[in-house]
């Protein structure tokens, strides 16, 4: 499944769950049904137009969802406990540029990409068990990957929900709007040929997830 179809598929799945949780909110249900209508009954419209239209409607709908509801949805969607989500978020915040929305978004995107890469999933499965290879939390705590976890420095960000980066983590996992296809990054002061930054003082991202490695 290509990126556009994957994003679109997940939006429909997300909307169906949200309809079930907000059955009494007729306005929001109207928005949700509009998105489903575009996807199901407009085959002549280009995929790009469908995705752009659905995204605008979905974004409007999402603004009315509380942060707590989004987190609960994320926990269910990615099979995470609240503790695991808190640890994952703290690792991302520690690895990202201080309080940077863009860099935190890029870091969680990197971990997400690893859950869709055959080699990363295999390595994680070998270490934590087959069922955990594509789990965000276990990818984040893999040995020799994130030193902030190994050294325990991530703990200073545990339960710190006031940072912009924390909102970035929720936005990415809730909406699944992909920023990049990189599998690795290094600190901003480490030069990597062909790498890309997403904020001025942010990390250097590299190692593309190509189709041959994608699950």
C-alpha atoms as a PDB file:
ATOM      1  CA  UNK A   1       0.000   0.000   0.000  1.00  0.00           C
ATOM      2  CA  UNK A   2       1.519   3.339  -1.012  1.00  0.00           C
ATOM      3  CA  UNK A   3       1.802   6.311   1.333  1.00  0.00           C
ATOM      4  CA  UNK A   4      -1.318   8.154   0.108  1.00  0.00           C
ATOM      5  CA  UNK A   5      -3.513   5.068   0.258  1.00  0.00           C
ATOM      6  CA  UNK A   6      -2.132   4.170   3.682  1.00  0.00           C
ATOM      7  CA  UNK A   7      -2.900   7.630   5.076  1.00  0.00           C
ATOM      8  CA  UNK A   8      -6.384   7.561   3.548  1.00  0.00           C
ATOM      9  CA  UNK A   9      -7.109   4.076   4.860  1.00  0.00           C
ATOM     10  CA  UNK A  10      -6.177   5.067   8.393  1.00  0.00           C
ATOM     11  CA  UNK A  11      -8.348   8.182   8.273  1.00  0.00           C
ATOM     12  CA  UNK A  12     -11.410   6.063   7.432  1.00  0.00           C
ATOM     13  CA  UNK A  13     -10.622   3.637  10.237  1.00  0.00           C
ATOM     14  CA  UNK A  14     -10.114   6.552  12.621  1.00  0.00           C
ATOM     15  CA  UNK A  15     -13.383   8.224  11.642  1.00  0.00           C
ATOM     16  CA  UNK A  16     -15.400   5.045  12.211  1.00  0.00           C
ATOM     17  CA  UNK A  17     -14.031   4.755  15.745  1.00  0.00           C
ATOM     18  CA  UNK A  18     -14.696   8.409  16.449  1.00  0.00           C
ATOM     19  CA  UNK A  19     -18.289   8.120  15.216  1.00  0.00           C
ATOM     20  CA  UNK A  20     -18.866   5.320  17.707  1.00  0.00           C
ATOM     21  CA  UNK A  21     -17.474   7.450  20.539  1.00  0.00           C
ATOM     22  CA  UNK A  22     -19.402  10.612  19.591  1.00  0.00           C
ATOM     23  CA  UNK A  23     -22.744   9.280  18.399  1.00  0.00           C
ATOM     24  CA  UNK A  24     -24.651  12.158  20.001  1.00  0.00           C
ATOM     25  CA  UNK A  25     -22.648  14.871  18.285  1.00  0.00           C
ATOM     26  CA  UNK A  26     -24.580  15.323  15.045  1.00  0.00           C
ATOM     27  CA  UNK A  27     -22.366  18.074  13.658  1.00  0.00           C
ATOM     28  CA  UNK A  28     -19.222  16.033  14.024  1.00  0.00           C
ATOM     29  CA  UNK A  29     -20.923  12.952  12.630  1.00  0.00           C
ATOM     30  CA  UNK A  30     -21.892  15.012   9.601  1.00  0.00           C
ATOM     31  CA  UNK A  31     -18.269  15.899   9.032  1.00  0.00           C
ATOM     32  CA  UNK A  32     -17.209  12.279   9.457  1.00  0.00           C
ATOM     33  CA  UNK A  33     -19.842  11.016   7.028  1.00  0.00           C
ATOM     34  CA  UNK A  34     -18.801  13.654   4.511  1.00  0.00           C
ATOM     35  CA  UNK A  35     -15.287  12.246   4.564  1.00  0.00           C
ATOM     36  CA  UNK A  36     -16.564   8.699   4.094  1.00  0.00           C
ATOM     37  CA  UNK A  37     -18.788   9.856   1.245  1.00  0.00           C
ATOM     38  CA  UNK A  38     -15.855  11.402  -0.585  1.00  0.00           C
ATOM     39  CA  UNK A  39     -13.868   8.189  -0.282  1.00  0.00           C
ATOM     40  CA  UNK A  40     -16.645   5.746  -1.180  1.00  0.00           C
ATOM     41  CA  UNK A  41     -18.790   7.536  -3.766  1.00  0.00           C
ATOM     42  CA  UNK A  42     -16.447   9.769  -5.720  1.00  0.00           C
ATOM     43  CA  UNK A  43     -14.279   7.305  -7.696  1.00  0.00           C
ATOM     44  CA  UNK A  44     -13.802   9.780 -10.541  1.00  0.00           C
ATOM     45  CA  UNK A  45     -11.957  12.242  -8.297  1.00  0.00           C
ATOM     46  CA  UNK A  46      -8.187  11.961  -8.238  1.00  0.00           C
ATOM     47  CA  UNK A  47      -6.731  10.357  -5.130  1.00  0.00           C
ATOM     48  CA  UNK A  48      -4.850  13.543  -4.329  1.00  0.00           C
ATOM     49  CA  UNK A  49      -8.075  15.557  -4.370  1.00  0.00           C
ATOM     50  CA  UNK A  50      -9.817  12.996  -2.159  1.00  0.00           C
ATOM     51  CA  UNK A  51      -7.009  13.073   0.387  1.00  0.00           C
ATOM     52  CA  UNK A  52      -6.826  16.878   0.409  1.00  0.00           C
ATOM     53  CA  UNK A  53     -10.591  17.225   0.823  1.00  0.00           C
ATOM     54  CA  UNK A  54     -10.794  14.563   3.524  1.00  0.00           C
ATOM     55  CA  UNK A  55      -7.850  16.084   5.363  1.00  0.00           C
ATOM     56  CA  UNK A  56      -9.518  19.504   5.508  1.00  0.00           C
ATOM     57  CA  UNK A  57     -12.727  17.972   6.845  1.00  0.00           C
ATOM     58  CA  UNK A  58     -10.890  15.699   9.246  1.00  0.00           C
ATOM     59  CA  UNK A  59      -8.783  18.570  10.601  1.00  0.00           C
ATOM     60  CA  UNK A  60     -11.955  20.543  11.260  1.00  0.00           C
ATOM     61  CA  UNK A  61     -13.432  17.560  13.077  1.00  0.00           C
ATOM     62  CA  UNK A  62     -10.240  16.860  15.059  1.00  0.00           C
ATOM     63  CA  UNK A  63     -10.208  20.337  16.599  1.00  0.00           C
ATOM     64  CA  UNK A  64     -13.242  19.358  18.644  1.00  0.00           C
ATOM     65  CA  UNK A  65     -11.584  16.247  20.116  1.00  0.00           C
ATOM     66  CA  UNK A  66      -9.942  16.649  23.519  1.00  0.00           C
ATOM     67  CA  UNK A  67      -6.276  15.788  24.067  1.00  0.00           C
ATOM     68  CA  UNK A  68      -7.320  13.068  26.517  1.00  0.00           C
ATOM     69  CA  UNK A  69      -9.597  11.440  23.923  1.00  0.00           C
ATOM     70  CA  UNK A  70      -6.825  11.587  21.342  1.00  0.00           C
ATOM     71  CA  UNK A  71      -4.406   9.891  23.723  1.00  0.00           C
ATOM     72  CA  UNK A  72      -6.946   7.176  24.528  1.00  0.00           C
ATOM     73  CA  UNK A  73      -7.406   6.594  20.812  1.00  0.00           C
ATOM     74  CA  UNK A  74      -3.609   6.418  20.331  1.00  0.00           C
ATOM     75  CA  UNK A  75      -3.246   3.883  23.146  1.00  0.00           C
ATOM     76  CA  UNK A  76      -5.826   1.628  21.538  1.00  0.00           C
ATOM     77  CA  UNK A  77      -4.608   2.139  17.984  1.00  0.00           C
ATOM     78  CA  UNK A  78      -0.948   1.384  18.702  1.00  0.00           C
ATOM     79  CA  UNK A  79      -1.499  -1.151  21.491  1.00  0.00           C
ATOM     80  CA  UNK A  80       0.249   0.973  24.122  1.00  0.00           C
ATOM     81  CA  UNK A  81      -0.266   1.298  27.846  1.00  0.00           C
ATOM     82  CA  UNK A  82      -0.330   4.787  29.342  1.00  0.00           C
ATOM     83  CA  UNK A  83       3.043   4.087  30.943  1.00  0.00           C
ATOM     84  CA  UNK A  84       4.517   3.021  27.596  1.00  0.00           C
ATOM     85  CA  UNK A  85       3.132   6.128  25.908  1.00  0.00           C
ATOM     86  CA  UNK A  86       4.634   8.328  28.623  1.00  0.00           C
ATOM     87  CA  UNK A  87       8.062   6.698  28.244  1.00  0.00           C
ATOM     88  CA  UNK A  88       7.865   6.908  24.445  1.00  0.00           C
ATOM     89  CA  UNK A  89       6.933  10.601  24.634  1.00  0.00           C
ATOM     90  CA  UNK A  90       9.745  11.356  27.091  1.00  0.00           C
ATOM     91  CA  UNK A  91      12.298   9.670  24.819  1.00  0.00           C
ATOM     92  CA  UNK A  92      11.084  11.699  21.839  1.00  0.00           C
ATOM     93  CA  UNK A  93      11.133  14.976  23.768  1.00  0.00           C
ATOM     94  CA  UNK A  94      14.654  14.313  25.017  1.00  0.00           C
ATOM     95  CA  UNK A  95      15.948  13.409  21.561  1.00  0.00           C
ATOM     96  CA  UNK A  96      14.283  16.379  19.840  1.00  0.00           C
ATOM     97  CA  UNK A  97      15.488  19.951  19.814  1.00  0.00           C
ATOM     98  CA  UNK A  98      14.376  21.606  23.033  1.00  0.00           C
ATOM     99  CA  UNK A  99      10.628  22.259  22.864  1.00  0.00           C
ATOM    100  CA  UNK A 100      10.625  22.055  19.045  1.00  0.00           C
ATOM    101  CA  UNK A 101       7.326  20.942  17.534  1.00  0.00           C
ATOM    102  CA  UNK A 102       8.910  20.108  14.169  1.00  0.00           C
ATOM    103  CA  UNK A 103      11.822  18.119  15.552  1.00  0.00           C
ATOM    104  CA  UNK A 104       9.656  16.132  17.976  1.00  0.00           C
ATOM    105  CA  UNK A 105       7.315  15.384  15.070  1.00  0.00           C
ATOM    106  CA  UNK A 106      10.298  14.199  13.030  1.00  0.00           C
ATOM    107  CA  UNK A 107      11.607  11.978  15.849  1.00  0.00           C
ATOM    108  CA  UNK A 108       8.298  10.176  16.443  1.00  0.00           C
ATOM    109  CA  UNK A 109       7.951   9.851  12.660  1.00  0.00           C
ATOM    110  CA  UNK A 110      11.345   8.084  12.618  1.00  0.00           C
ATOM    111  CA  UNK A 111      10.270   5.577  15.277  1.00  0.00           C
ATOM    112  CA  UNK A 112       7.005   5.036  13.411  1.00  0.00           C
ATOM    113  CA  UNK A 113       8.937   4.339  10.207  1.00  0.00           C
ATOM    114  CA  UNK A 114      10.949   1.659  11.993  1.00  0.00           C
ATOM    115  CA  UNK A 115       7.725  -0.190  12.819  1.00  0.00           C
ATOM    116  CA  UNK A 116       7.167  -0.444   9.050  1.00  0.00           C
ATOM    117  CA  UNK A 117      10.694  -1.535   8.106  1.00  0.00           C
ATOM    118  CA  UNK A 118      11.313  -5.279   7.784  1.00  0.00           C
ATOM    119  CA  UNK A 119      14.850  -5.196   9.170  1.00  0.00           C
ATOM    120  CA  UNK A 120      13.956  -3.033  12.185  1.00  0.00           C
ATOM    121  CA  UNK A 121      10.872  -5.104  13.005  1.00  0.00           C
ATOM    122  CA  UNK A 122      12.869  -8.332  12.736  1.00  0.00           C
ATOM    123  CA  UNK A 123      15.598  -7.048  15.070  1.00  0.00           C
ATOM    124  CA  UNK A 124      13.057  -5.825  17.616  1.00  0.00           C
ATOM    125  CA  UNK A 125      11.097  -9.094  17.400  1.00  0.00           C
ATOM    126  CA  UNK A 126      14.253 -11.095  17.995  1.00  0.00           C
ATOM    127  CA  UNK A 127      14.940  -9.118  21.160  1.00  0.00           C
ATOM    128  CA  UNK A 128      11.476  -8.482  22.652  1.00  0.00           C
ATOM    129  CA  UNK A 129       9.386 -11.217  21.044  1.00  0.00           C
ATOM    130  CA  UNK A 130       7.538 -11.547  17.759  1.00  0.00           C
ATOM    131  CA  UNK A 131       4.443  -9.652  18.869  1.00  0.00           C
ATOM    132  CA  UNK A 132       6.472  -6.581  19.831  1.00  0.00           C
ATOM    133  CA  UNK A 133       8.519  -6.004  16.696  1.00  0.00           C
ATOM    134  CA  UNK A 134       6.166  -3.402  15.252  1.00  0.00           C
ATOM    135  CA  UNK A 135       5.386  -1.711  18.561  1.00  0.00           C
ATOM    136  CA  UNK A 136       6.473   1.925  18.923  1.00  0.00           C
ATOM    137  CA  UNK A 137       7.441   1.541  22.560  1.00  0.00           C
ATOM    138  CA  UNK A 138       9.705  -1.456  22.031  1.00  0.00           C
ATOM    139  CA  UNK A 139      11.336   0.166  19.015  1.00  0.00           C
ATOM    140  CA  UNK A 140      12.083   3.190  21.213  1.00  0.00           C
ATOM    141  CA  UNK A 141      13.687   1.175  24.011  1.00  0.00           C
ATOM    142  CA  UNK A 142      15.747  -1.124  21.768  1.00  0.00           C
ATOM    143  CA  UNK A 143      19.301  -1.445  23.154  1.00  0.00           C
ATOM    144  CA  UNK A 144      21.956   0.802  21.606  1.00  0.00           C
ATOM    145  CA  UNK A 145      19.420   3.015  19.830  1.00  0.00           C
ATOM    146  CA  UNK A 146      18.449   5.945  22.043  1.00  0.00           C
ATOM    147  CA  UNK A 147      21.097   6.736  24.625  1.00  0.00           C
ATOM    148  CA  UNK A 148      18.655   8.988  26.476  1.00  0.00           C
ATOM    149  CA  UNK A 149      16.757   5.827  27.425  1.00  0.00           C
ATOM    150  CA  UNK A 150      19.861   3.788  28.226  1.00  0.00           C
ATOM    151  CA  UNK A 151      21.235   6.573  30.458  1.00  0.00           C
ATOM    152  CA  UNK A 152      17.858   7.450  31.982  1.00  0.00           C
ATOM    153  CA  UNK A 153      17.984  11.125  30.959  1.00  0.00           C
ATOM    154  CA  UNK A 154      14.551  10.758  29.371  1.00  0.00           C
ATOM    155  CA  UNK A 155      13.011  10.676  32.860  1.00  0.00           C
ATOM    156  CA  UNK A 156      13.158  14.464  33.195  1.00  0.00           C
ATOM    157  CA  UNK A 157      10.450  14.672  30.530  1.00  0.00           C
ATOM    158  CA  UNK A 158       8.151  12.009  31.957  1.00  0.00           C
ATOM    159  CA  UNK A 159       4.597  13.370  32.268  1.00  0.00           C
ATOM    160  CA  UNK A 160       5.693  16.754  30.890  1.00  0.00           C
ATOM    161  CA  UNK A 161       2.622  17.539  28.838  1.00  0.00           C
ATOM    162  CA  UNK A 162       3.094  21.296  28.443  1.00  0.00           C
ATOM    163  CA  UNK A 163       5.749  21.278  25.710  1.00  0.00           C
ATOM    164  CA  UNK A 164       5.042  21.904  22.038  1.00  0.00           C
ATOM    165  CA  UNK A 165       6.866  18.675  21.283  1.00  0.00           C
ATOM    166  CA  UNK A 166       4.328  16.728  23.316  1.00  0.00           C
ATOM    167  CA  UNK A 167       1.556  18.123  21.138  1.00  0.00           C
ATOM    168  CA  UNK A 168       3.576  17.124  18.058  1.00  0.00           C
ATOM    169  CA  UNK A 169       3.714  13.509  19.252  1.00  0.00           C
ATOM    170  CA  UNK A 170      -0.046  13.416  19.724  1.00  0.00           C
ATOM    171  CA  UNK A 171      -0.699  15.120  16.387  1.00  0.00           C
ATOM    172  CA  UNK A 172       1.493  12.676  14.494  1.00  0.00           C
ATOM    173  CA  UNK A 173       0.145   9.518  16.099  1.00  0.00           C
ATOM    174  CA  UNK A 174      -3.453  10.706  15.946  1.00  0.00           C
ATOM    175  CA  UNK A 175      -3.450  12.000  12.355  1.00  0.00           C
ATOM    176  CA  UNK A 176      -0.610   9.902  10.864  1.00  0.00           C
ATOM    177  CA  UNK A 177       0.415  12.678   8.513  1.00  0.00           C
ATOM    178  CA  UNK A 178       3.855  11.507   7.410  1.00  0.00           C
ATOM    179  CA  UNK A 179       6.621  14.133   7.446  1.00  0.00           C
ATOM    180  CA  UNK A 180       9.466  11.934   6.135  1.00  0.00           C
ATOM    181  CA  UNK A 181      10.593   8.377   5.363  1.00  0.00           C
ATOM    182  CA  UNK A 182      13.881   8.325   7.288  1.00  0.00           C
ATOM    183  CA  UNK A 183      14.837   5.523   9.656  1.00  0.00           C
ATOM    184  CA  UNK A 184      17.741   7.159  11.484  1.00  0.00           C
ATOM    185  CA  UNK A 185      18.972  10.481  12.826  1.00  0.00           C
ATOM    186  CA  UNK A 186      21.963  11.971  14.576  1.00  0.00           C
ATOM    187  CA  UNK A 187      22.360  15.051  16.740  1.00  0.00           C
ATOM    188  CA  UNK A 188      22.463  18.431  15.031  1.00  0.00           C
ATOM    189  CA  UNK A 189      26.214  18.798  15.537  1.00  0.00           C
ATOM    190  CA  UNK A 190      27.032  15.494  13.747  1.00  0.00           C
ATOM    191  CA  UNK A 191      27.462  15.984  10.000  1.00  0.00           C
ATOM    192  CA  UNK A 192      25.777  13.354   7.808  1.00  0.00           C
ATOM    193  CA  UNK A 193      26.104  13.525   4.015  1.00  0.00           C
ATOM    194  CA  UNK A 194      22.702  13.775   2.359  1.00  0.00           C
ATOM    195  CA  UNK A 195      20.852  14.187   5.647  1.00  0.00           C
ATOM    196  CA  UNK A 196      17.893  16.507   6.170  1.00  0.00           C
ATOM    197  CA  UNK A 197      16.846  18.797   9.016  1.00  0.00           C
ATOM    198  CA  UNK A 198      13.318  19.825   9.911  1.00  0.00           C
ATOM    199  CA  UNK A 199      14.213  22.667  12.279  1.00  0.00           C
ATOM    200  CA  UNK A 200      17.178  25.027  12.462  1.00  0.00           C
ATOM    201  CA  UNK A 201      18.934  23.302  15.367  1.00  0.00           C
ATOM    202  CA  UNK A 202      17.271  19.931  14.958  1.00  0.00           C
ATOM    203  CA  UNK A 203      18.628  16.468  14.276  1.00  0.00           C
ATOM    204  CA  UNK A 204      20.089  15.249  10.993  1.00  0.00           C
ATOM    205  CA  UNK A 205      17.797  12.619   9.452  1.00  0.00           C
ATOM    206  CA  UNK A 206      19.006   9.959   7.017  1.00  0.00           C
ATOM    207  CA  UNK A 207      18.650   6.300   5.896  1.00  0.00           C
ATOM    208  CA  UNK A 208      15.507   6.204   3.761  1.00  0.00           C
ATOM    209  CA  UNK A 209      12.884   3.484   4.180  1.00  0.00           C
ATOM    210  CA  UNK A 210      12.635   2.178   0.632  1.00  0.00           C
ATOM    211  CA  UNK A 211       9.862   0.013  -0.819  1.00  0.00           C
ATOM    212  CA  UNK A 212      11.920  -3.181  -0.727  1.00  0.00           C
ATOM    213  CA  UNK A 213      12.231  -2.872   3.054  1.00  0.00           C
ATOM    214  CA  UNK A 214       8.708  -1.640   3.748  1.00  0.00           C
ATOM    215  CA  UNK A 215       6.178  -3.931   5.403  1.00  0.00           C
END
